């Protein structure tokens, strides 16, 4: 895979070029389908919750990201590109660069989703309060920053085929050298990615600590209430025994006292099941914490490869060149797989609570349906009498 100029020389074999170009297509199509299904589910249940509106924004941005990711190996400039299947031109490459910068909007919305969870779970903020005081400014700032940075790069003609990897983004020009491009890339993506990643991790750490503390506090209070009840029971029994003259009754009641006194220490599971005032509340807190953690994992699985590639290139001279592609190739393929799959993970995480509810319901039956059929039901929103939350 060679060309007439040095800039067109690829350091990858034709097989590697083929894999790199066609790998994102199938994940991209799957993710677009999953995002459309999620948008449909959100629409049928309404957009009353801020979480659903944030997920709607993530799903829409994922469709955009999946399209650009699937096309990036083809629409680079055919006259100057080293990619084997290049059919594009400079204008198309510039718009792909705009799309890549704008797609960072999904990163911001993941951070916004984790912020929503921490405000609701840890600080007890109600949805109407969040929707009135925070959500409008959140949407406005995210959309404004993503649109502005993407448009600035297009207006300054900073987009072109990247030196290492497949696709179009910021690249050095006569008016903007490597140091200049590094500054723009830090502002457009580097700093926001690091900030959002740190925010997602911090928020999920706060949620984890809060959920863990809430469960332990509920268990502790339940134990204290149970012990207080046992103490009151022993006092009452002693009072009744003091006026009793029947030996049999005395022996029987003494046995009751001994048994109650000897069983003041119970396991946590027993206490939660028997004497906690609101076990469902503890379950809800735990489930919300799990959902938040899963969305955090989706964020990490999706963007870890991009962060790894960017970090490696930034630590090389002049940001790296085509000669780095053989070393970066495994990360390039992994990024081509996982970036477009974001929509699928979001759909699976979103339907997980309903799926778990349905599976519990089916397991209680003598001839329950299969796991695959239950998954199909929750994805297509088929309610067969189970008390799903709408």
mmCIF file of C-alpha atoms in Angstrom:
data_model
loop_
_atom_site.group_PDB
_atom_site.id
_atom_site.type_symbol
_atom_site.label_atom_id
_atom_site.label_comp_id
_atom_site.label_asym_id
_atom_site.label_seq_id
_atom_site.Cartn_x
_atom_site.Cartn_y
_atom_site.Cartn_z
ATOM 1 C CA UNK A 1 0.000 0.000 0.000
ATOM 2 C CA UNK A 2 2.226 2.796 -1.361
ATOM 3 C CA UNK A 3 1.771 5.972 -3.323
ATOM 4 C CA UNK A 4 3.829 8.537 -5.182
ATOM 5 C CA UNK A 5 4.720 10.689 -2.195
ATOM 6 C CA UNK A 6 6.075 9.995 1.217
ATOM 7 C CA UNK A 7 2.920 11.406 2.836
ATOM 8 C CA UNK A 8 0.882 8.676 1.147
ATOM 9 C CA UNK A 9 2.968 5.822 2.480
ATOM 10 C CA UNK A 10 1.181 3.581 4.946
ATOM 11 C CA UNK A 11 3.087 1.636 7.559
ATOM 12 C CA UNK A 12 0.238 -0.869 7.775
ATOM 13 C CA UNK A 13 -0.394 -3.851 5.530
ATOM 14 C CA UNK A 14 -3.403 -3.987 3.204
ATOM 15 C CA UNK A 15 -5.060 -6.474 5.562
ATOM 16 C CA UNK A 16 -4.579 -4.128 8.518
ATOM 17 C CA UNK A 17 -5.936 -1.236 6.448
ATOM 18 C CA UNK A 18 -9.003 -3.293 5.535
ATOM 19 C CA UNK A 19 -9.667 -4.258 9.151
ATOM 20 C CA UNK A 20 -9.227 -0.652 10.307
ATOM 21 C CA UNK A 21 -11.607 0.703 7.662
ATOM 22 C CA UNK A 22 -14.430 -1.845 7.951
ATOM 23 C CA UNK A 23 -14.312 -2.688 11.668
ATOM 24 C CA UNK A 24 -16.408 0.331 12.853
ATOM 25 C CA UNK A 25 -19.285 -0.334 10.440
ATOM 26 C CA UNK A 26 -20.992 -3.255 12.222
ATOM 27 C CA UNK A 27 -20.637 -1.738 15.743
ATOM 28 C CA UNK A 28 -21.842 1.574 14.332
ATOM 29 C CA UNK A 29 -24.996 0.054 12.839
ATOM 30 C CA UNK A 30 -25.702 -1.868 16.054
ATOM 31 C CA UNK A 31 -25.224 1.275 18.127
ATOM 32 C CA UNK A 32 -27.460 3.381 15.860
ATOM 33 C CA UNK A 33 -30.201 0.740 16.175
ATOM 34 C CA UNK A 34 -29.781 0.576 19.964
ATOM 35 C CA UNK A 35 -29.852 4.364 20.322
ATOM 36 C CA UNK A 36 -33.016 4.573 18.218
ATOM 37 C CA UNK A 37 -34.646 1.863 20.378
ATOM 38 C CA UNK A 38 -33.639 3.779 23.518
ATOM 39 C CA UNK A 39 -35.043 7.010 22.102
ATOM 40 C CA UNK A 40 -38.286 5.150 21.371
ATOM 41 C CA UNK A 41 -38.458 3.814 24.940
ATOM 42 C CA UNK A 42 -37.797 7.265 26.358
ATOM 43 C CA UNK A 43 -40.470 8.767 24.118
ATOM 44 C CA UNK A 44 -43.096 6.191 25.146
ATOM 45 C CA UNK A 45 -42.424 6.799 28.850
ATOM 46 C CA UNK A 46 -42.217 10.564 28.499
ATOM 47 C CA UNK A 47 -39.423 13.020 29.204
ATOM 48 C CA UNK A 48 -40.591 14.131 32.638
ATOM 49 C CA UNK A 49 -37.382 13.036 34.378
ATOM 50 C CA UNK A 50 -34.110 14.953 33.890
ATOM 51 C CA UNK A 51 -32.345 11.602 33.654
ATOM 52 C CA UNK A 52 -34.426 10.636 30.631
ATOM 53 C CA UNK A 53 -33.731 13.956 28.937
ATOM 54 C CA UNK A 54 -29.995 13.530 29.530
ATOM 55 C CA UNK A 55 -30.171 9.990 28.140
ATOM 56 C CA UNK A 56 -32.043 11.360 25.126
ATOM 57 C CA UNK A 57 -29.191 13.802 24.483
ATOM 58 C CA UNK A 58 -26.614 11.007 24.875
ATOM 59 C CA UNK A 59 -28.552 8.778 22.464
ATOM 60 C CA UNK A 60 -28.865 11.491 19.804
ATOM 61 C CA UNK A 61 -25.167 12.307 20.078
ATOM 62 C CA UNK A 62 -24.344 8.607 19.861
ATOM 63 C CA UNK A 63 -26.153 8.310 16.525
ATOM 64 C CA UNK A 64 -24.045 11.223 15.269
ATOM 65 C CA UNK A 65 -20.827 9.724 16.674
ATOM 66 C CA UNK A 66 -21.564 6.278 15.223
ATOM 67 C CA UNK A 67 -22.100 7.717 11.752
ATOM 68 C CA UNK A 68 -18.872 9.741 11.773
ATOM 69 C CA UNK A 69 -16.888 6.847 13.279
ATOM 70 C CA UNK A 70 -18.099 4.459 10.580
ATOM 71 C CA UNK A 71 -17.181 6.846 7.755
ATOM 72 C CA UNK A 72 -13.836 8.153 8.988
ATOM 73 C CA UNK A 73 -11.788 5.462 7.237
ATOM 74 C CA UNK A 74 -13.327 6.275 3.831
ATOM 75 C CA UNK A 75 -13.937 10.027 3.599
ATOM 76 C CA UNK A 76 -10.347 11.173 4.115
ATOM 77 C CA UNK A 77 -8.779 12.997 1.123
ATOM 78 C CA UNK A 78 -8.093 10.383 -1.574
ATOM 79 C CA UNK A 79 -5.307 12.411 -3.233
ATOM 80 C CA UNK A 80 -3.128 12.738 -0.134
ATOM 81 C CA UNK A 81 -4.330 10.037 2.266
ATOM 82 C CA UNK A 82 -2.361 6.893 3.090
ATOM 83 C CA UNK A 83 -5.607 4.998 3.818
ATOM 84 C CA UNK A 84 -6.318 2.207 1.359
ATOM 85 C CA UNK A 85 -10.031 2.985 0.860
ATOM 86 C CA UNK A 86 -9.908 6.789 0.872
ATOM 87 C CA UNK A 87 -12.572 8.325 -1.414
ATOM 88 C CA UNK A 88 -13.083 11.766 0.167
ATOM 89 C CA UNK A 89 -11.663 15.258 -0.270
ATOM 90 C CA UNK A 90 -10.498 18.142 1.907
ATOM 91 C CA UNK A 91 -13.996 19.611 2.321
ATOM 92 C CA UNK A 92 -15.514 16.329 3.508
ATOM 93 C CA UNK A 93 -12.533 15.771 5.805
ATOM 94 C CA UNK A 94 -13.080 19.206 7.362
ATOM 95 C CA UNK A 95 -16.703 18.394 8.141
ATOM 96 C CA UNK A 96 -15.657 15.034 9.609
ATOM 97 C CA UNK A 97 -13.257 16.964 11.836
ATOM 98 C CA UNK A 98 -16.116 19.246 12.863
ATOM 99 C CA UNK A 99 -18.205 16.183 13.656
ATOM 100 C CA UNK A 100 -15.450 14.600 15.719
ATOM 101 C CA UNK A 101 -15.086 17.764 17.823
ATOM 102 C CA UNK A 102 -18.839 18.146 18.213
ATOM 103 C CA UNK A 103 -19.197 14.496 19.273
ATOM 104 C CA UNK A 104 -17.449 15.406 22.530
ATOM 105 C CA UNK A 105 -20.937 16.506 23.579
ATOM 106 C CA UNK A 106 -21.611 12.909 24.646
ATOM 107 C CA UNK A 107 -18.645 13.075 27.050
ATOM 108 C CA UNK A 108 -20.136 16.153 28.695
ATOM 109 C CA UNK A 109 -23.515 14.485 29.005
ATOM 110 C CA UNK A 110 -22.010 11.457 30.709
ATOM 111 C CA UNK A 111 -20.523 13.831 33.259
ATOM 112 C CA UNK A 112 -23.915 15.549 33.534
ATOM 113 C CA UNK A 113 -25.602 12.187 34.116
ATOM 114 C CA UNK A 114 -23.201 11.313 36.931
ATOM 115 C CA UNK A 115 -23.767 14.794 38.400
ATOM 116 C CA UNK A 116 -27.534 14.213 38.288
ATOM 117 C CA UNK A 117 -27.160 10.891 40.131
ATOM 118 C CA UNK A 118 -24.987 12.388 42.859
ATOM 119 C CA UNK A 119 -27.394 15.305 43.387
ATOM 120 C CA UNK A 120 -30.399 12.989 43.626
ATOM 121 C CA UNK A 121 -28.855 10.107 45.557
ATOM 122 C CA UNK A 122 -26.435 11.813 47.907
ATOM 123 C CA UNK A 123 -27.975 15.254 48.369
ATOM 124 C CA UNK A 124 -31.624 14.249 47.998
ATOM 125 C CA UNK A 125 -32.487 16.822 45.321
ATOM 126 C CA UNK A 126 -35.900 16.268 43.756
ATOM 127 C CA UNK A 127 -36.315 16.045 40.004
ATOM 128 C CA UNK A 128 -38.432 19.227 39.700
ATOM 129 C CA UNK A 129 -35.801 21.220 41.609
ATOM 130 C CA UNK A 130 -32.981 19.847 39.451
ATOM 131 C CA UNK A 131 -34.990 20.543 36.296
ATOM 132 C CA UNK A 132 -35.655 24.134 37.343
ATOM 133 C CA UNK A 133 -32.354 25.216 38.887
ATOM 134 C CA UNK A 134 -29.653 23.210 37.093
ATOM 135 C CA UNK A 135 -30.810 21.438 33.939
ATOM 136 C CA UNK A 136 -31.411 24.462 31.622
ATOM 137 C CA UNK A 137 -27.939 25.885 32.293
ATOM 138 C CA UNK A 138 -26.404 22.427 31.923
ATOM 139 C CA UNK A 139 -27.898 21.838 28.462
ATOM 140 C CA UNK A 140 -27.109 25.374 27.305
ATOM 141 C CA UNK A 141 -23.444 25.294 28.376
ATOM 142 C CA UNK A 142 -22.793 21.808 26.933
ATOM 143 C CA UNK A 143 -24.357 22.584 23.554
ATOM 144 C CA UNK A 144 -22.730 26.014 23.359
ATOM 145 C CA UNK A 145 -19.218 24.756 24.140
ATOM 146 C CA UNK A 146 -19.398 21.776 21.751
ATOM 147 C CA UNK A 147 -20.823 23.816 18.879
ATOM 148 C CA UNK A 148 -18.459 26.746 19.392
ATOM 149 C CA UNK A 149 -15.234 24.730 19.579
ATOM 150 C CA UNK A 150 -16.209 22.600 16.562
ATOM 151 C CA UNK A 151 -17.072 25.683 14.511
ATOM 152 C CA UNK A 152 -13.873 27.540 15.468
ATOM 153 C CA UNK A 153 -11.768 24.683 14.114
ATOM 154 C CA UNK A 154 -13.773 24.713 10.869
ATOM 155 C CA UNK A 155 -13.559 28.499 10.494
ATOM 156 C CA UNK A 156 -9.769 28.506 11.032
ATOM 157 C CA UNK A 157 -9.286 25.602 8.587
ATOM 158 C CA UNK A 158 -7.614 23.457 11.248
ATOM 159 C CA UNK A 159 -9.179 20.161 10.260
ATOM 160 C CA UNK A 160 -7.461 17.571 8.110
ATOM 161 C CA UNK A 161 -6.339 13.964 8.129
ATOM 162 C CA UNK A 162 -4.654 13.144 11.429
ATOM 163 C CA UNK A 163 -0.984 12.099 11.244
ATOM 164 C CA UNK A 164 -1.472 8.755 13.027
ATOM 165 C CA UNK A 165 -4.721 6.832 12.822
ATOM 166 C CA UNK A 166 -7.814 6.911 10.660
ATOM 167 C CA UNK A 167 -9.978 9.994 10.452
ATOM 168 C CA UNK A 168 -9.899 13.766 10.327
ATOM 169 C CA UNK A 169 -9.323 16.230 13.113
ATOM 170 C CA UNK A 170 -6.861 18.956 14.089
ATOM 171 C CA UNK A 171 -3.593 18.899 12.144
ATOM 172 C CA UNK A 172 -0.673 21.282 11.754
ATOM 173 C CA UNK A 173 -0.858 23.880 8.979
ATOM 174 C CA UNK A 174 1.300 26.749 7.749
ATOM 175 C CA UNK A 175 -0.593 29.127 10.042
ATOM 176 C CA UNK A 176 -0.719 26.817 13.052
ATOM 177 C CA UNK A 177 2.283 24.638 13.886
ATOM 178 C CA UNK A 178 2.400 21.550 16.110
ATOM 179 C CA UNK A 179 2.500 23.571 19.343
ATOM 180 C CA UNK A 180 -0.483 25.635 18.188
ATOM 181 C CA UNK A 181 -2.447 22.493 17.323
ATOM 182 C CA UNK A 182 -1.555 20.987 20.706
ATOM 183 C CA UNK A 183 -3.058 24.057 22.400
ATOM 184 C CA UNK A 184 -6.270 23.794 20.398
ATOM 185 C CA UNK A 185 -6.548 20.042 20.996
ATOM 186 C CA UNK A 186 -6.133 20.615 24.729
ATOM 187 C CA UNK A 187 -8.916 23.205 24.732
ATOM 188 C CA UNK A 188 -11.242 21.326 22.376
ATOM 189 C CA UNK A 189 -10.878 17.821 23.792
ATOM 190 C CA UNK A 190 -7.951 17.148 26.134
ATOM 191 C CA UNK A 191 -8.965 19.276 29.108
ATOM 192 C CA UNK A 192 -12.725 18.527 28.752
ATOM 193 C CA UNK A 193 -12.062 14.768 28.526
ATOM 194 C CA UNK A 194 -9.845 14.774 31.603
ATOM 195 C CA UNK A 195 -12.236 17.015 33.531
ATOM 196 C CA UNK A 196 -15.316 14.966 32.632
ATOM 197 C CA UNK A 197 -13.534 11.686 33.350
ATOM 198 C CA UNK A 198 -12.437 12.934 36.762
ATOM 199 C CA UNK A 199 -15.947 14.229 37.469
ATOM 200 C CA UNK A 200 -17.530 10.891 36.532
ATOM 201 C CA UNK A 201 -15.118 8.986 38.782
ATOM 202 C CA UNK A 202 -15.557 11.447 41.668
ATOM 203 C CA UNK A 203 -19.344 11.432 41.464
ATOM 204 C CA UNK A 204 -19.516 7.646 41.371
ATOM 205 C CA UNK A 205 -17.139 7.420 44.336
ATOM 206 C CA UNK A 206 -19.437 9.754 46.278
ATOM 207 C CA UNK A 207 -22.468 7.692 45.289
ATOM 208 C CA UNK A 208 -20.768 4.433 46.256
ATOM 209 C CA UNK A 209 -19.783 5.787 49.673
ATOM 210 C CA UNK A 210 -23.270 7.195 50.229
ATOM 211 C CA UNK A 211 -25.030 3.959 49.224
ATOM 212 C CA UNK A 212 -22.702 1.893 51.391
ATOM 213 C CA UNK A 213 -23.156 4.250 54.336
ATOM 214 C CA UNK A 214 -26.933 4.354 53.890
ATOM 215 C CA UNK A 215 -27.234 0.574 53.922
ATOM 216 C CA UNK A 216 -24.988 0.194 56.966
ATOM 217 C CA UNK A 217 -26.770 3.013 58.773
ATOM 218 C CA UNK A 218 -30.125 1.397 58.065
ATOM 219 C CA UNK A 219 -28.855 -1.923 59.418
ATOM 220 C CA UNK A 220 -27.418 -0.239 62.506
ATOM 221 C CA UNK A 221 -30.646 1.606 63.290
ATOM 222 C CA UNK A 222 -32.645 -1.582 62.742
ATOM 223 C CA UNK A 223 -30.429 -3.451 65.190
ATOM 224 C CA UNK A 224 -30.809 -0.695 67.746
ATOM 225 C CA UNK A 225 -34.603 -0.710 67.388
ATOM 226 C CA UNK A 226 -34.701 -4.487 67.670
ATOM 227 C CA UNK A 227 -32.558 -4.478 70.813
ATOM 228 C CA UNK A 228 -34.729 -1.740 72.340
ATOM 229 C CA UNK A 229 -37.838 -3.791 71.616
ATOM 230 C CA UNK A 230 -36.286 -6.881 73.200
ATOM 231 C CA UNK A 231 -35.324 -4.863 76.273
ATOM 232 C CA UNK A 232 -38.866 -3.532 76.645
ATOM 233 C CA UNK A 233 -40.204 -7.066 76.225
ATOM 234 C CA UNK A 234 -37.985 -8.426 79.005
ATOM 235 C CA UNK A 235 -39.025 -5.611 81.327
ATOM 236 C CA UNK A 236 -42.681 -6.304 80.651
ATOM 237 C CA UNK A 237 -42.260 -10.021 81.212
ATOM 238 C CA UNK A 238 -40.401 -9.507 84.484
ATOM 239 C CA UNK A 239 -43.204 -7.246 85.666
ATOM 240 C CA UNK A 240 -45.792 -9.870 84.816
ATOM 241 C CA UNK A 241 -43.721 -12.588 86.497
ATOM 242 C CA UNK A 242 -43.485 -10.684 89.743
ATOM 243 C CA UNK A 243 -47.204 -11.138 90.362
ATOM 244 C CA UNK A 244 -47.495 -14.667 89.061
ATOM 245 C CA UNK A 245 -47.966 -17.641 91.449
ATOM 246 C CA UNK A 246 -48.013 -20.479 88.882
ATOM 247 C CA UNK A 247 -44.791 -22.412 88.693
ATOM 248 C CA UNK A 248 -45.424 -23.733 85.182
ATOM 249 C CA UNK A 249 -46.106 -20.283 83.887
ATOM 250 C CA UNK A 250 -42.989 -19.026 85.662
ATOM 251 C CA UNK A 251 -40.823 -21.693 84.052
ATOM 252 C CA UNK A 252 -42.286 -21.082 80.642
ATOM 253 C CA UNK A 253 -41.853 -17.333 80.861
ATOM 254 C CA UNK A 254 -38.315 -17.718 82.176
ATOM 255 C CA UNK A 255 -37.511 -19.817 79.164
ATOM 256 C CA UNK A 256 -38.914 -17.076 76.942
ATOM 257 C CA UNK A 257 -36.742 -14.506 78.729
ATOM 258 C CA UNK A 258 -33.632 -16.607 78.371
ATOM 259 C CA UNK A 259 -34.307 -17.184 74.698
ATOM 260 C CA UNK A 260 -34.955 -13.515 73.990
ATOM 261 C CA UNK A 261 -31.874 -12.461 75.963
ATOM 262 C CA UNK A 262 -29.668 -14.952 74.223
ATOM 263 C CA UNK A 263 -30.792 -13.952 70.737
ATOM 264 C CA UNK A 264 -30.074 -10.236 70.886
ATOM 265 C CA UNK A 265 -27.279 -10.680 68.372
ATOM 266 C CA UNK A 266 -28.610 -11.518 64.917
ATOM 267 C CA UNK A 267 -27.118 -11.461 61.472
ATOM 268 C CA UNK A 268 -27.481 -8.281 59.409
ATOM 269 C CA UNK A 269 -29.582 -10.050 56.776
ATOM 270 C CA UNK A 270 -32.006 -11.246 59.460
ATOM 271 C CA UNK A 271 -32.300 -7.777 60.951
ATOM 272 C CA UNK A 272 -32.915 -6.140 57.578
ATOM 273 C CA UNK A 273 -35.558 -8.683 56.620
ATOM 274 C CA UNK A 274 -37.341 -8.725 59.973
ATOM 275 C CA UNK A 275 -37.248 -5.293 61.526
ATOM 276 C CA UNK A 276 -36.155 -2.628 59.055
ATOM 277 C CA UNK A 277 -38.904 -0.099 58.525
ATOM 278 C CA UNK A 278 -38.397 0.325 54.756
ATOM 279 C CA UNK A 279 -36.415 -2.439 53.029
ATOM 280 C CA UNK A 280 -37.656 -1.218 49.661
ATOM 281 C CA UNK A 281 -36.004 2.149 50.294
ATOM 282 C CA UNK A 282 -32.640 0.454 50.834
ATOM 283 C CA UNK A 283 -33.161 -1.548 47.656
ATOM 284 C CA UNK A 284 -33.945 1.577 45.641
ATOM 285 C CA UNK A 285 -30.829 3.353 46.890
ATOM 286 C CA UNK A 286 -28.760 0.285 46.021
ATOM 287 C CA UNK A 287 -30.276 0.004 42.536
ATOM 288 C CA UNK A 288 -29.687 3.670 41.714
ATOM 289 C CA UNK A 289 -26.091 3.293 42.852
ATOM 290 C CA UNK A 290 -25.656 0.265 40.585
ATOM 291 C CA UNK A 291 -27.128 2.165 37.611
ATOM 292 C CA UNK A 292 -24.761 5.063 38.170
ATOM 293 C CA UNK A 293 -21.792 2.682 38.384
ATOM 294 C CA UNK A 294 -22.797 0.941 35.150
ATOM 295 C CA UNK A 295 -23.047 4.248 33.256
ATOM 296 C CA UNK A 296 -19.585 5.074 34.603
ATOM 297 C CA UNK A 297 -18.279 1.760 33.240
ATOM 298 C CA UNK A 298 -19.858 2.533 29.847
ATOM 299 C CA UNK A 299 -17.992 5.839 29.815
ATOM 300 C CA UNK A 300 -14.668 4.158 30.666
ATOM 301 C CA UNK A 301 -15.076 1.305 28.184
ATOM 302 C CA UNK A 302 -16.022 3.728 25.404
ATOM 303 C CA UNK A 303 -13.377 6.401 25.820
ATOM 304 C CA UNK A 304 -10.397 4.651 27.455
ATOM 305 C CA UNK A 305 -8.915 3.757 24.053
ATOM 306 C CA UNK A 306 -9.141 7.335 22.801
ATOM 307 C CA UNK A 307 -7.507 8.584 25.992
ATOM 308 C CA UNK A 308 -4.730 5.990 25.669
ATOM 309 C CA UNK A 309 -4.023 6.921 22.033
ATOM 310 C CA UNK A 310 -4.034 10.638 22.737
ATOM 311 C CA UNK A 311 -1.758 10.260 25.756
ATOM 312 C CA UNK A 312 0.736 8.168 23.800
ATOM 313 C CA UNK A 313 0.829 10.583 20.873
ATOM 314 C CA UNK A 314 1.207 13.615 23.121
ATOM 315 C CA UNK A 315 4.266 12.020 24.736
ATOM 316 C CA UNK A 316 6.026 11.602 21.377
ATOM 317 C CA UNK A 317 7.882 14.207 19.376
ATOM 318 C CA UNK A 318 5.585 16.500 17.372
ATOM 319 C CA UNK A 319 2.582 14.444 18.409
ATOM 320 C CA UNK A 320 3.678 11.317 16.545
ATOM 321 C CA UNK A 321 3.458 10.394 12.868
ATOM 322 C CA UNK A 322 2.469 7.543 10.549
ATOM 323 C CA UNK A 323 5.476 5.526 11.688
ATOM 324 C CA UNK A 324 3.717 5.035 15.039
ATOM 325 C CA UNK A 325 0.722 3.266 13.499
ATOM 326 C CA UNK A 326 2.104 -0.313 13.818
ATOM 327 C CA UNK A 327 2.559 0.260 17.574
ATOM 328 C CA UNK A 328 -0.799 1.980 17.941
ATOM 329 C CA UNK A 329 -2.697 -0.434 15.698
ATOM 330 C CA UNK A 330 -4.268 -2.597 18.488
ATOM 331 C CA UNK A 331 -5.568 0.531 20.235
ATOM 332 C CA UNK A 332 -6.823 1.928 16.917
ATOM 333 C CA UNK A 333 -8.858 -1.246 16.289
ATOM 334 C CA UNK A 334 -10.207 -1.305 19.852
ATOM 335 C CA UNK A 335 -11.259 2.314 19.553
ATOM 336 C CA UNK A 336 -12.933 1.539 16.219
ATOM 337 C CA UNK A 337 -14.949 -1.193 17.973
ATOM 338 C CA UNK A 338 -15.913 0.455 21.259
ATOM 339 C CA UNK A 339 -16.537 4.092 20.294
ATOM 340 C CA UNK A 340 -19.526 3.182 18.069
ATOM 341 C CA UNK A 341 -20.883 0.633 20.581
ATOM 342 C CA UNK A 342 -21.793 3.279 23.161
ATOM 343 C CA UNK A 343 -25.462 3.218 22.197
ATOM 344 C CA UNK A 344 -25.750 -0.534 22.784
ATOM 345 C CA UNK A 345 -24.289 -0.307 26.302
ATOM 346 C CA UNK A 346 -26.589 2.613 27.142
ATOM 347 C CA UNK A 347 -29.649 0.626 26.041
ATOM 348 C CA UNK A 348 -28.663 -2.445 28.067
ATOM 349 C CA UNK A 349 -27.983 -0.405 31.203
ATOM 350 C CA UNK A 350 -31.260 1.499 30.844
ATOM 351 C CA UNK A 351 -33.463 -1.621 30.492
ATOM 352 C CA UNK A 352 -31.544 -3.550 33.189
ATOM 353 C CA UNK A 353 -33.878 -2.646 36.137
ATOM 354 C CA UNK A 354 -36.964 -3.691 34.175
ATOM 355 C CA UNK A 355 -35.206 -6.839 33.009
ATOM 356 C CA UNK A 356 -34.273 -7.787 36.594
ATOM 357 C CA UNK A 357 -37.865 -7.196 37.720
ATOM 358 C CA UNK A 358 -39.200 -9.366 34.931
ATOM 359 C CA UNK A 359 -36.690 -12.143 35.617
ATOM 360 C CA UNK A 360 -37.669 -12.220 39.307
ATOM 361 C CA UNK A 361 -41.303 -12.479 38.244
ATOM 362 C CA UNK A 362 -40.596 -15.278 35.764
ATOM 363 C CA UNK A 363 -38.465 -17.276 38.210
ATOM 364 C CA UNK A 364 -41.439 -17.438 40.573
ATOM 365 C CA UNK A 365 -43.402 -19.305 37.889
ATOM 366 C CA UNK A 366 -43.185 -23.022 37.365
ATOM 367 C CA UNK A 367 -42.547 -22.600 33.632
ATOM 368 C CA UNK A 368 -41.028 -19.145 33.282
ATOM 369 C CA UNK A 369 -39.836 -17.718 29.987
ATOM 370 C CA UNK A 370 -36.196 -17.692 28.899
ATOM 371 C CA UNK A 371 -33.770 -14.863 29.625
ATOM 372 C CA UNK A 372 -33.570 -13.998 25.919
ATOM 373 C CA UNK A 373 -37.356 -13.655 25.650
ATOM 374 C CA UNK A 374 -37.412 -11.441 28.757
ATOM 375 C CA UNK A 375 -34.726 -9.222 27.251
ATOM 376 C CA UNK A 376 -36.713 -8.899 24.031
ATOM 377 C CA UNK A 377 -39.808 -7.942 26.004
ATOM 378 C CA UNK A 378 -38.121 -5.143 27.931
ATOM 379 C CA UNK A 379 -36.364 -3.811 24.815
ATOM 380 C CA UNK A 380 -39.599 -3.669 22.840
ATOM 381 C CA UNK A 381 -41.545 -2.477 25.896
ATOM 382 C CA UNK A 382 -43.964 -5.435 25.951
ATOM 383 C CA UNK A 383 -45.692 -5.380 29.341
ATOM 384 C CA UNK A 384 -47.329 -8.715 30.138
ATOM 385 C CA UNK A 385 -48.812 -7.832 33.476
ATOM 386 C CA UNK A 386 -45.622 -7.277 35.478
ATOM 387 C CA UNK A 387 -45.569 -4.138 37.559
ATOM 388 C CA UNK A 388 -42.955 -2.226 35.579
ATOM 389 C CA UNK A 389 -42.187 1.378 36.399
ATOM 390 C CA UNK A 390 -43.277 3.587 33.568
#
